Amino acid sequence: MKKIALCLIGVLALSNTQAVADNKLYACKQQKDSEVLSCELRLDNKADFRSAKIVDGDKSVGADFTPFENLKPAPSMYFLLDSGKMIETGAFNRLKNVIARTMKPGSVSYGVYKFSRKLEQIAPIGTPQETIRLALNSVSQSNDLTEGLAALDSLVQILEADKAEKRTIVLLSDGQFSDSAYSTKEVSDKLKALGVSVIAVSPRSNSEAVTNAQPIRRLAVETDGEFIVAQNNAALEQVAPKIAAYNENGGVIRFVPVSKTAKLNVELVNSQLSSEVNAGAGWQPPVSDKPAEVVPETKQTYFEAIKKDPLKLAAVVGGVLVVLILLILALRAIFFKKNVTPVIQEAVPVRQTPVGYFEFLDGNGSTVPLFAGTVRIGRHESNDVVLRNTSVHRQHAVVSRSNSGAFTIMDLNTENGVVLNGEHITRADLNDHDLIELGEVRLRFRKA
């Protein structure tokens, strides 16, 4: 009876983790060298999304939503297959079958690696699916114990070079790791810093598997992933679509925050999600490129000073002559003050060196200097560069300058888009003399 109870507890625990996650909005993170924040939104049904906006008190600004399938570069999914000797042959083949069934035509890049003592590449990210399926046929188990945490740490270096905004690891293992040099927390912290989620797939569902799977279950929980069980071939019919849905249902919300206390509100068909804008984002308010306002110093009159100093007041009262002299001096001061034409001296702004220029190719051919590290462009008055043209969106694009002096331009998911040198782009490097088209407005970028 005790064994039966343990089995039931294990099956119940695993079944709870297999439930499809509800609609969820994850913590926002700041994009590198940019004011723009991005938040991942996962949905049960991608058709549930209605709108997203930033709210700060009475202020409300729209946010841009890009479905996973429209991300550029395409989302990356890394399959990490445990080939150690502790996995039964039937379970190992079932995990290989999970990989083959999960891959489907679309806008996702796949890559496959196996591991026991060390990480080995089977197919790098971006390999055609049919090539991956053929390569899987020749993958066999080793006679070594498994060091899964070391393999994940090695994969971190590959993930760092991947430019995709959405990256997912599908970890196929029973969790029987023999690592001594790495801890689960150490590896999960590295993956969280990269914004990478782990979907852990275990091939067994008995009570012993519950204990063995703790390392991979923890990795999934701490990286906002999911723990799934593929206990038999029949379960593959549900497991593979569930993994594939991670890159199908949902998207990325991008925006420039109006303040650090603002909230992101997402309207769905039958519900609403909300998240603090600065949660996990490390956002800092932009440094203004405007010169500091010079407030003229207010000079106290002589009599105001006397009123605040009892000793001076007593001295004045004690000598009529002194009072008369002071009165004459005060009257003369007032007389000259009224008859002298005031000279209004405007505050001289602090001279700044522009980091670049926009040359407008239409109209009067004017030139606009760029001072800030991040320049927002659009039709709304809150932008740094305001383009009063109906073909330009309210928030159309952002130009960013990194610490190394490199420039990038990013389309804020607009309908009319951004055309750079004749090609539509989502995000691209910006070079001297590049031609930019925002709707009907044409301008040329010049480095300072």
Tab-separated table of C-alpha atoms in Angstrom:
chain	number	residue	atom	x	y	z
A	1	MET	CA	0.000	0.000	0.000
A	2	LYS	CA	2.867	2.376	0.795
A	3	LYS	CA	4.359	1.870	-2.692
A	4	ILE	CA	0.968	2.483	-4.281
A	5	ALA	CA	0.549	5.718	-2.301
A	6	LEU	CA	3.998	6.955	-3.339
A	7	CYS	CA	3.220	6.196	-6.972
A	8	LEU	CA	-0.083	8.069	-6.759
A	9	ILE	CA	1.643	11.086	-5.175
A	10	GLY	CA	4.283	11.075	-7.882
A	11	VAL	CA	1.759	10.798	-10.707
A	12	LEU	CA	-0.356	13.604	-9.227
A	13	ALA	CA	2.671	15.860	-8.828
A	14	LEU	CA	3.755	15.245	-12.399
A	15	SER	CA	0.250	15.680	-13.812
A	16	ASN	CA	-0.023	19.085	-12.137
A	17	THR	CA	3.149	20.253	-13.813
A	18	GLN	CA	1.911	19.042	-17.178
A	19	ALA	CA	-1.152	21.278	-17.134
A	20	VAL	CA	-1.117	23.903	-19.844
A	21	ALA	CA	-0.017	27.208	-18.327
A	22	ASP	CA	-2.545	30.033	-18.137
A	23	ASN	CA	-2.032	33.292	-19.978
A	24	LYS	CA	1.030	34.852	-18.364
A	25	LEU	CA	2.999	38.094	-18.662
A	26	TYR	CA	6.644	37.739	-17.678
A	27	ALA	CA	9.016	40.305	-16.176
A	28	CYS	CA	10.190	43.047	-18.516
A	29	LYS	CA	13.850	43.420	-19.438
A	30	GLN	CA	15.747	46.297	-20.966
A	31	GLN	CA	17.189	45.809	-24.422
A	32	LYS	CA	20.942	46.288	-24.703
A	33	ASP	CA	22.082	49.888	-25.299
A	34	SER	CA	18.476	51.097	-25.563
A	35	GLU	CA	15.630	52.673	-23.569
A	36	VAL	CA	13.235	50.096	-25.036
A	37	LEU	CA	11.876	47.426	-22.665
A	38	SER	CA	10.473	44.087	-23.804
A	39	CYS	CA	8.175	41.650	-22.004
A	40	GLU	CA	7.262	38.115	-23.064
A	41	LEU	CA	3.551	37.272	-23.198
A	42	ARG	CA	2.501	33.591	-23.354
A	43	LEU	CA	-1.074	32.728	-24.251
A	44	ASP	CA	-3.238	29.627	-24.378
A	45	ASN	CA	-4.625	30.980	-27.648
A	46	LYS	CA	-2.784	33.629	-29.685
A	47	ALA	CA	-6.147	35.002	-30.872
A	48	ASP	CA	-6.924	36.124	-27.280
A	49	PHE	CA	-4.668	39.204	-27.495
A	50	ARG	CA	-6.431	42.548	-27.910
A	51	SER	CA	-4.114	45.415	-26.895
A	52	ALA	CA	-1.244	46.537	-24.634
A	53	LYS	CA	-0.621	49.932	-23.085
A	54	ILE	CA	1.582	51.664	-20.501
A	55	VAL	CA	-0.367	53.337	-17.702
A	56	ASP	CA	1.006	55.892	-15.222
A	57	GLY	CA	-1.753	57.632	-13.282
A	58	ASP	CA	-3.931	59.416	-15.838
A	59	LYS	CA	-1.393	58.919	-18.640
A	60	SER	CA	-1.777	56.051	-21.097
A	61	VAL	CA	0.555	55.187	-24.005
A	62	GLY	CA	0.176	52.302	-26.452
A	63	ALA	CA	2.774	49.490	-26.528
A	64	ASP	CA	3.794	47.433	-29.572
A	65	PHE	CA	3.087	43.688	-29.750
A	66	THR	CA	4.988	41.325	-32.053
A	67	PRO	CA	3.785	37.681	-32.273
A	68	PHE	CA	6.527	35.066	-31.819
A	69	GLU	CA	6.107	33.996	-35.444
A	70	ASN	CA	6.987	37.517	-36.656
A	71	LEU	CA	10.154	37.998	-34.592
A	72	LYS	CA	13.355	38.785	-36.495
A	73	PRO	CA	15.654	36.901	-36.044
A	74	ALA	CA	13.335	33.898	-35.668
A	75	PRO	CA	12.992	32.222	-32.225
A	76	SER	CA	15.629	29.564	-31.469
A	77	MET	CA	14.869	26.176	-29.873
A	78	TYR	CA	17.795	24.081	-28.601
A	79	PHE	CA	17.131	20.367	-27.990
A	80	LEU	CA	19.526	18.983	-25.352
A	81	LEU	CA	19.398	15.155	-25.330
A	82	ASP	CA	20.705	13.087	-22.392
A	83	SER	CA	22.647	10.146	-23.871
A	84	GLY	CA	24.103	8.793	-20.603
A	85	LYS	CA	23.991	5.169	-19.604
A	86	MET	CA	21.430	5.638	-16.807
A	87	ILE	CA	18.520	6.128	-19.237
A	88	GLU	CA	16.779	2.976	-20.446
A	89	THR	CA	17.004	2.324	-24.189
A	90	GLY	CA	13.230	2.616	-24.697
A	91	ALA	CA	13.122	5.925	-22.818
A	92	PHE	CA	16.101	7.260	-24.809
A	93	ASN	CA	14.401	6.463	-28.145
A	94	ARG	CA	11.196	8.065	-26.892
A	95	LEU	CA	13.060	11.300	-26.094
A	96	LYS	CA	14.546	11.290	-29.606
A	97	ASN	CA	11.011	10.897	-30.938
A	98	VAL	CA	9.954	13.995	-28.943
A	99	ILE	CA	12.496	16.033	-30.930
A	100	ALA	CA	11.356	14.675	-34.298
A	101	ARG	CA	7.673	15.308	-33.544
A	102	THR	CA	8.116	18.786	-32.047
A	103	MET	CA	9.808	20.281	-35.115
A	104	LYS	CA	7.338	21.693	-37.604
A	105	PRO	CA	7.448	24.059	-40.589
A	106	GLY	CA	7.369	27.710	-39.596
A	107	SER	CA	9.510	30.528	-38.295
A	108	VAL	CA	11.550	28.668	-35.648
A	109	SER	CA	15.245	27.742	-35.867
A	110	TYR	CA	16.143	24.350	-34.380
A	111	GLY	CA	19.415	22.907	-33.125
A	112	VAL	CA	20.243	19.570	-31.427
A	113	TYR	CA	22.978	18.646	-28.945
A	114	LYS	CA	23.584	15.530	-26.874
A	115	PHE	CA	25.449	15.167	-23.608
A	116	SER	CA	26.804	12.674	-21.125
A	117	ARG	CA	30.285	13.617	-19.882
A	118	LYS	CA	30.449	16.576	-22.262
A	119	LEU	CA	28.306	18.519	-24.707
A	120	GLU	CA	28.375	17.306	-28.345
A	121	GLN	CA	26.786	19.037	-31.314
A	122	ILE	CA	24.475	16.977	-33.528
A	123	ALA	CA	23.036	19.852	-35.590
A	124	PRO	CA	23.746	23.597	-35.056
A	125	ILE	CA	20.917	26.087	-34.746
A	126	GLY	CA	19.297	26.755	-38.124
A	127	THR	CA	19.843	23.241	-39.535
A	128	PRO	CA	16.981	22.106	-41.831
A	129	GLN	CA	14.496	19.851	-40.059
A	130	GLU	CA	14.900	16.888	-42.398
A	131	THR	CA	18.669	16.994	-41.871
A	132	ILE	CA	18.109	16.933	-38.102
A	133	ARG	CA	15.765	13.929	-38.355
A	134	LEU	CA	18.327	12.006	-40.396
A	135	ALA	CA	21.075	12.900	-37.908
A	136	LEU	CA	18.937	11.677	-34.967
A	137	ASN	CA	18.789	8.188	-36.481
A	138	SER	CA	22.524	7.757	-35.889
A	139	VAL	CA	22.567	9.139	-32.317
A	140	SER	CA	23.220	6.431	-29.723
A	141	GLN	CA	23.802	6.242	-25.986
A	142	SER	CA	27.216	6.301	-24.347
A	143	ASN	CA	28.564	4.248	-21.442
A	144	ASP	CA	29.243	7.339	-19.329
A	145	LEU	CA	27.443	8.940	-16.443
A	146	THR	CA	25.662	12.199	-17.148
A	147	GLU	CA	26.932	15.669	-16.227
A	148	GLY	CA	23.907	17.673	-17.300
A	149	LEU	CA	24.748	20.922	-15.480
A	150	ALA	CA	28.196	21.034	-17.103
A	151	ALA	CA	26.552	20.518	-20.506
A	152	LEU	CA	24.132	23.379	-19.869
A	153	ASP	CA	26.991	25.636	-18.802
A	154	SER	CA	28.778	24.851	-22.081
A	155	LEU	CA	25.590	25.648	-23.992
A	156	VAL	CA	25.477	29.095	-22.344
A	157	GLN	CA	28.450	30.202	-24.471
A	158	ILE	CA	26.558	29.196	-27.635
A	159	LEU	CA	23.415	30.979	-26.446
A	160	GLU	CA	25.347	34.197	-25.815
A	161	ALA	CA	26.273	34.346	-29.509
A	162	ASP	CA	22.665	33.761	-30.626
A	163	LYS	CA	21.020	37.085	-31.615
A	164	ALA	CA	17.440	35.742	-31.397
A	165	GLU	CA	15.267	37.605	-28.887
A	166	LYS	CA	13.436	34.392	-27.868
A	167	ARG	CA	15.587	31.358	-27.027
A	168	THR	CA	14.324	28.117	-25.469
A	169	ILE	CA	16.107	24.968	-24.271
A	170	VAL	CA	14.235	21.650	-24.433
A	171	LEU	CA	16.111	19.507	-21.888
A	172	LEU	CA	15.321	15.795	-22.503
A	173	SER	CA	16.587	13.818	-19.500
A	174	ASP	CA	15.595	11.834	-16.433
A	175	GLY	CA	17.623	14.234	-14.254
A	176	GLN	CA	20.140	11.692	-12.939
A	177	PHE	CA	23.131	14.042	-13.027
A	178	SER	CA	26.527	13.277	-11.497
A	179	ASP	CA	27.843	16.868	-11.559
A	180	SER	CA	30.201	18.013	-8.816
A	181	ALA	CA	31.575	21.265	-10.315
A	182	TYR	CA	28.256	23.048	-10.912
A	183	SER	CA	25.076	23.751	-8.947
A	184	THR	CA	21.540	23.990	-10.289
A	185	LYS	CA	21.212	27.580	-9.020
A	186	GLU	CA	24.471	28.637	-10.668
A	187	VAL	CA	23.335	27.365	-14.068
A	188	SER	CA	19.750	28.655	-13.774
A	189	ASP	CA	21.045	32.139	-12.839
A	190	LYS	CA	23.125	32.237	-16.042
A	191	LEU	CA	20.147	31.181	-18.141
A	192	LYS	CA	17.845	33.735	-16.486
A	193	ALA	CA	20.377	36.488	-17.153
A	194	LEU	CA	20.162	35.589	-20.862
A	195	GLY	CA	16.351	35.415	-20.791
A	196	VAL	CA	16.406	31.704	-21.748
A	197	SER	CA	13.595	29.354	-20.609
A	198	VAL	CA	13.993	25.610	-20.024
A	199	ILE	CA	11.315	23.064	-20.947
A	200	ALA	CA	12.315	19.878	-19.098
A	201	VAL	CA	11.020	16.574	-20.521
A	202	SER	CA	11.298	13.421	-18.385
A	203	PRO	CA	10.725	9.945	-19.887
A	204	ARG	CA	9.355	8.377	-16.708
A	205	SER	CA	6.466	9.017	-14.295
A	206	ASN	CA	6.950	6.546	-11.412
A	207	SER	CA	7.723	7.575	-7.815
A	208	GLU	CA	11.491	7.105	-8.257
A	209	ALA	CA	11.408	9.459	-11.256
A	210	VAL	CA	9.925	12.198	-9.067
A	211	THR	CA	13.094	12.236	-6.964
A	212	ASN	CA	15.524	11.863	-9.868
A	213	ALA	CA	13.880	14.645	-11.854
A	214	GLN	CA	14.289	17.336	-9.186
A	215	PRO	CA	17.295	19.075	-10.869
A	216	ILE	CA	15.561	19.471	-14.240
A	217	ARG	CA	12.228	20.379	-12.611
A	218	ARG	CA	13.986	23.167	-10.672
A	219	LEU	CA	15.694	24.459	-13.829
A	220	ALA	CA	12.302	24.678	-15.540
A	221	VAL	CA	10.648	26.515	-12.635
A	222	GLU	CA	13.485	29.029	-12.083
A	223	THR	CA	13.701	29.987	-15.779
A	224	ASP	CA	9.925	30.451	-16.293
A	225	GLY	CA	9.744	27.204	-18.276
A	226	GLU	CA	7.744	24.007	-17.776
A	227	PHE	CA	8.224	20.414	-16.620
A	228	ILE	CA	6.621	17.756	-18.869
A	229	VAL	CA	6.513	13.931	-18.772
A	230	ALA	CA	6.604	11.697	-21.850
A	231	GLN	CA	6.059	8.408	-20.014
A	232	ASN	CA	4.990	6.394	-23.066
A	233	ASN	CA	4.530	6.675	-26.827
A	234	ALA	CA	0.859	7.644	-26.413
A	235	ALA	CA	1.903	10.709	-24.400
A	236	LEU	CA	3.900	12.008	-27.371
A	237	GLU	CA	0.648	13.097	-29.024
A	238	GLN	CA	0.235	15.754	-26.283
A	239	VAL	CA	3.882	16.500	-25.403
A	240	ALA	CA	5.152	17.548	-28.846
A	241	PRO	CA	2.356	20.101	-29.570
A	242	LYS	CA	2.747	21.525	-26.076
A	243	ILE	CA	6.459	22.207	-26.631
A	244	ALA	CA	5.842	23.653	-30.085
A	245	ALA	CA	3.232	26.031	-28.638
A	246	TYR	CA	5.959	27.889	-26.739
A	247	ASN	CA	6.952	29.540	-30.017
A	248	GLU	CA	3.435	29.859	-31.439
A	249	ASN	CA	1.053	31.255	-28.816
A	250	GLY	CA	2.118	34.666	-27.604
A	251	GLY	CA	4.639	37.309	-28.470
A	252	VAL	CA	6.879	40.143	-27.279
A	253	ILE	CA	5.602	43.539	-26.086
A	254	ARG	CA	7.993	46.462	-26.607
A	255	PHE	CA	7.752	50.036	-25.335
A	256	VAL	CA	9.663	53.029	-24.024
A	257	PRO	CA	8.544	53.517	-20.387
A	258	VAL	CA	7.039	56.863	-19.420
A	259	SER	CA	8.291	56.498	-15.836
A	260	LYS	CA	9.704	53.940	-13.438
A	261	THR	CA	6.352	53.654	-11.617
A	262	ALA	CA	4.290	52.887	-14.716
A	263	LYS	CA	2.458	49.595	-15.298
A	264	LEU	CA	2.005	47.480	-18.402
A	265	ASN	CA	-1.644	46.462	-18.928
A	266	VAL	CA	-2.546	43.759	-21.456
A	267	GLU	CA	-6.146	43.375	-22.598
A	268	LEU	CA	-7.197	39.834	-23.594
A	269	VAL	CA	-10.537	38.552	-24.841
A	270	ASN	CA	-11.868	37.591	-21.400
A	271	SER	CA	-9.273	38.898	-18.960
A	272	GLN	CA	-6.536	41.431	-18.248
A	273	LEU	CA	-2.877	41.016	-17.247
A	274	SER	CA	-0.743	43.628	-15.514
A	275	SER	CA	2.935	43.929	-14.621
A	276	GLU	CA	5.213	46.547	-13.081
A	277	VAL	CA	7.250	48.100	-15.895
A	278	ASN	CA	10.502	48.064	-13.938
A	279	ALA	CA	10.118	44.497	-12.573
A	280	GLY	CA	13.398	42.792	-13.380
A	281	ALA	CA	14.198	45.409	-15.997
A	282	GLY	CA	16.892	47.484	-14.338
A	283	TRP	CA	15.525	50.471	-16.252
A	284	GLN	CA	17.035	53.874	-15.632
A	285	PRO	CA	15.406	57.131	-16.750
A	286	PRO	CA	17.103	58.620	-19.821
A	287	VAL	CA	19.536	61.468	-19.333
A	288	SER	CA	18.085	64.607	-20.873
A	289	ASP	CA	20.127	66.335	-23.541
A	290	LYS	CA	18.501	69.699	-22.802
A	291	PRO	CA	20.586	72.363	-20.996
A	292	ALA	CA	19.779	72.888	-17.359
A	293	GLU	CA	17.349	75.707	-16.726
A	294	VAL	CA	19.067	78.734	-15.147
A	295	VAL	CA	16.966	80.194	-12.366
A	296	PRO	CA	17.944	83.806	-11.625
A	297	GLU	CA	19.061	84.373	-8.072
A	298	THR	CA	16.620	86.421	-5.988
A	299	LYS	CA	18.423	89.257	-4.225
A	300	GLN	CA	17.071	90.429	-0.854
A	301	THR	CA	16.494	94.142	-0.352
A	302	TYR	CA	18.221	95.917	2.461
A	303	PHE	CA	15.027	96.393	4.464
A	304	GLU	CA	14.121	92.692	4.236
A	305	ALA	CA	17.494	91.884	5.756
A	306	ILE	CA	16.912	94.325	8.586
A	307	LYS	CA	13.546	92.786	9.460
A	308	LYS	CA	15.192	89.406	9.932
A	309	ASP	CA	18.010	90.791	12.146
A	310	PRO	CA	16.868	92.336	15.486
A	311	LEU	CA	20.300	93.815	16.197
A	312	LYS	CA	20.346	95.833	12.981
A	313	LEU	CA	16.779	96.940	13.561
A	314	ALA	CA	17.670	98.209	17.051
A	315	ALA	CA	20.670	100.090	15.685
A	316	VAL	CA	18.491	101.853	13.102
A	317	VAL	CA	15.901	102.833	15.726
A	318	GLY	CA	18.652	104.177	17.999
A	319	GLY	CA	19.938	106.737	15.500
A	320	VAL	CA	17.606	109.011	13.544
A	321	LEU	CA	20.459	110.213	11.466
A	322	VAL	CA	21.374	106.747	10.461
A	323	VAL	CA	17.757	106.070	9.575
A	324	LEU	CA	17.611	109.168	7.366
A	325	ILE	CA	20.836	108.249	5.618
A	326	LEU	CA	19.623	104.749	5.037
A	327	LEU	CA	16.296	106.050	3.797
A	328	ILE	CA	18.018	108.369	1.313
A	329	LEU	CA	20.216	105.551	0.099
A	330	ALA	CA	17.200	103.310	-0.260
A	331	LEU	CA	15.250	105.953	-2.208
A	332	ARG	CA	18.209	106.531	-4.522
A	333	ALA	CA	18.522	102.812	-5.083
A	334	ILE	CA	14.825	102.567	-5.940
A	335	PHE	CA	15.039	105.646	-8.201
A	336	PHE	CA	17.961	104.266	-10.222
A	337	LYS	CA	16.414	100.847	-10.364
A	338	LYS	CA	13.247	102.246	-11.936
A	339	ASN	CA	15.025	104.452	-14.465
A	340	VAL	CA	17.641	102.060	-15.703
A	341	THR	CA	16.515	100.005	-18.650
A	342	PRO	CA	16.713	96.343	-17.565
A	343	VAL	CA	18.986	94.052	-19.568
A	344	ILE	CA	17.449	90.610	-19.952
A	345	GLN	CA	20.225	88.104	-20.331
A	346	GLU	CA	19.108	84.756	-21.567
A	347	ALA	CA	20.674	81.643	-20.104
A	348	VAL	CA	23.401	80.439	-22.399
A	349	PRO	CA	22.839	76.735	-23.056
A	350	VAL	CA	25.699	74.367	-22.460
A	351	ARG	CA	27.272	73.621	-25.793
A	352	GLN	CA	27.105	69.955	-26.715
A	353	THR	CA	28.741	68.148	-29.565
A	354	PRO	CA	26.225	66.340	-31.777
A	355	VAL	CA	26.739	62.603	-32.216
A	356	GLY	CA	25.048	62.634	-35.612
A	357	TYR	CA	22.606	64.370	-37.950
A	358	PHE	CA	19.448	63.710	-39.936
A	359	GLU	CA	19.388	65.382	-43.365
A	360	PHE	CA	15.824	65.686	-44.689
A	361	LEU	CA	15.735	65.019	-48.414
A	362	ASP	CA	12.290	66.541	-48.991
A	363	GLY	CA	10.856	69.981	-48.230
A	364	ASN	CA	13.451	72.595	-47.321
A	365	GLY	CA	16.295	70.086	-46.905
A	366	SER	CA	16.852	70.968	-43.240
A	367	THR	CA	19.361	69.235	-40.932
A	368	VAL	CA	18.585	68.081	-37.371
A	369	PRO	CA	21.488	67.426	-34.953
A	370	LEU	CA	21.309	64.365	-32.689
A	371	PHE	CA	22.622	64.728	-29.144
A	372	ALA	CA	21.190	61.873	-27.035
A	373	GLY	CA	22.347	58.274	-26.925
A	374	THR	CA	18.777	57.240	-27.747
A	375	VAL	CA	16.609	59.277	-30.142
A	376	ARG	CA	12.888	58.594	-30.482
A	377	ILE	CA	11.263	59.447	-33.810
A	378	GLY	CA	7.556	59.779	-34.538
A	379	ARG	CA	4.566	62.058	-35.071
A	380	HIS	CA	3.786	62.614	-31.356
A	381	GLU	CA	5.173	65.712	-29.624
A	382	SER	CA	6.880	63.550	-26.939
A	383	ASN	CA	9.445	62.281	-29.471
A	384	ASP	CA	12.950	63.718	-29.766
A	385	VAL	CA	12.492	64.146	-33.529
A	386	VAL	CA	8.883	65.043	-34.445
A	387	LEU	CA	7.768	64.324	-38.030
A	388	ARG	CA	4.436	65.979	-38.821
A	389	ASN	CA	3.370	63.641	-41.588
A	390	THR	CA	0.295	61.398	-41.479
A	391	SER	CA	2.288	58.473	-42.896
A	392	VAL	CA	4.518	58.524	-39.792
A	393	HIS	CA	3.274	56.712	-36.684
A	394	ARG	CA	3.010	58.375	-33.271
A	395	GLN	CA	5.985	56.322	-32.059
A	396	HIS	CA	7.673	55.108	-35.214
A	397	ALA	CA	11.342	54.238	-34.588
A	398	VAL	CA	14.235	54.472	-32.132
A	399	VAL	CA	17.864	55.232	-33.005
A	400	SER	CA	20.366	54.125	-30.342
A	401	ARG	CA	24.068	54.776	-29.934
A	402	SER	CA	26.150	52.242	-27.969
A	403	ASN	CA	29.117	53.099	-25.754
A	404	SER	CA	31.422	52.047	-28.596
A	405	GLY	CA	29.833	54.634	-30.916
A	406	ALA	CA	27.862	52.163	-33.066
A	407	PHE	CA	24.348	53.203	-34.137
A	408	THR	CA	21.258	50.997	-34.558
A	409	ILE	CA	17.720	51.761	-35.721
A	410	MET	CA	14.652	49.756	-34.627
A	411	ASP	CA	11.110	49.775	-35.980
A	412	LEU	CA	8.554	49.997	-33.145
A	413	ASN	CA	6.303	47.451	-34.884
A	414	THR	CA	4.641	50.029	-37.125
A	415	GLU	CA	2.332	49.322	-40.039
A	416	ASN	CA	4.266	51.481	-42.518
A	417	GLY	CA	7.573	50.135	-41.213
A	418	VAL	CA	11.155	51.362	-41.524
A	419	VAL	CA	12.978	51.137	-44.853
A	420	LEU	CA	16.778	51.283	-44.712
A	421	ASN	CA	18.586	51.663	-48.023
A	422	GLY	CA	15.556	50.263	-49.863
A	423	GLU	CA	14.945	47.259	-47.551
A	424	HIS	CA	12.314	46.853	-44.832
A	425	ILE	CA	14.000	46.170	-41.473
A	426	THR	CA	12.962	45.472	-37.899
A	427	ARG	CA	16.336	46.286	-36.351
A	428	ALA	CA	19.594	47.035	-38.154
A	429	ASP	CA	22.974	48.736	-37.815
A	430	LEU	CA	23.019	52.360	-38.987
A	431	ASN	CA	25.987	53.642	-40.971
A	432	ASP	CA	27.060	57.025	-42.288
A	433	HIS	CA	25.083	58.163	-45.392
A	434	ASP	CA	22.374	55.476	-44.874
A	435	LEU	CA	18.989	56.404	-46.407
A	436	ILE	CA	16.016	56.022	-44.025
A	437	GLU	CA	12.347	56.058	-45.093
A	438	LEU	CA	9.612	56.437	-42.459
A	439	GLY	CA	6.377	56.361	-44.391
A	440	GLU	CA	6.630	59.213	-46.910
A	441	VAL	CA	9.490	60.958	-45.059
A	442	ARG	CA	13.004	60.419	-46.401
A	443	LEU	CA	16.100	61.362	-44.436
A	444	ARG	CA	19.780	60.567	-44.557
A	445	PHE	CA	21.791	59.681	-41.459
A	446	ARG	CA	25.175	61.361	-41.019
A	447	LYS	CA	27.666	60.588	-38.278
A	448	ALA	CA	29.216	63.600	-36.566
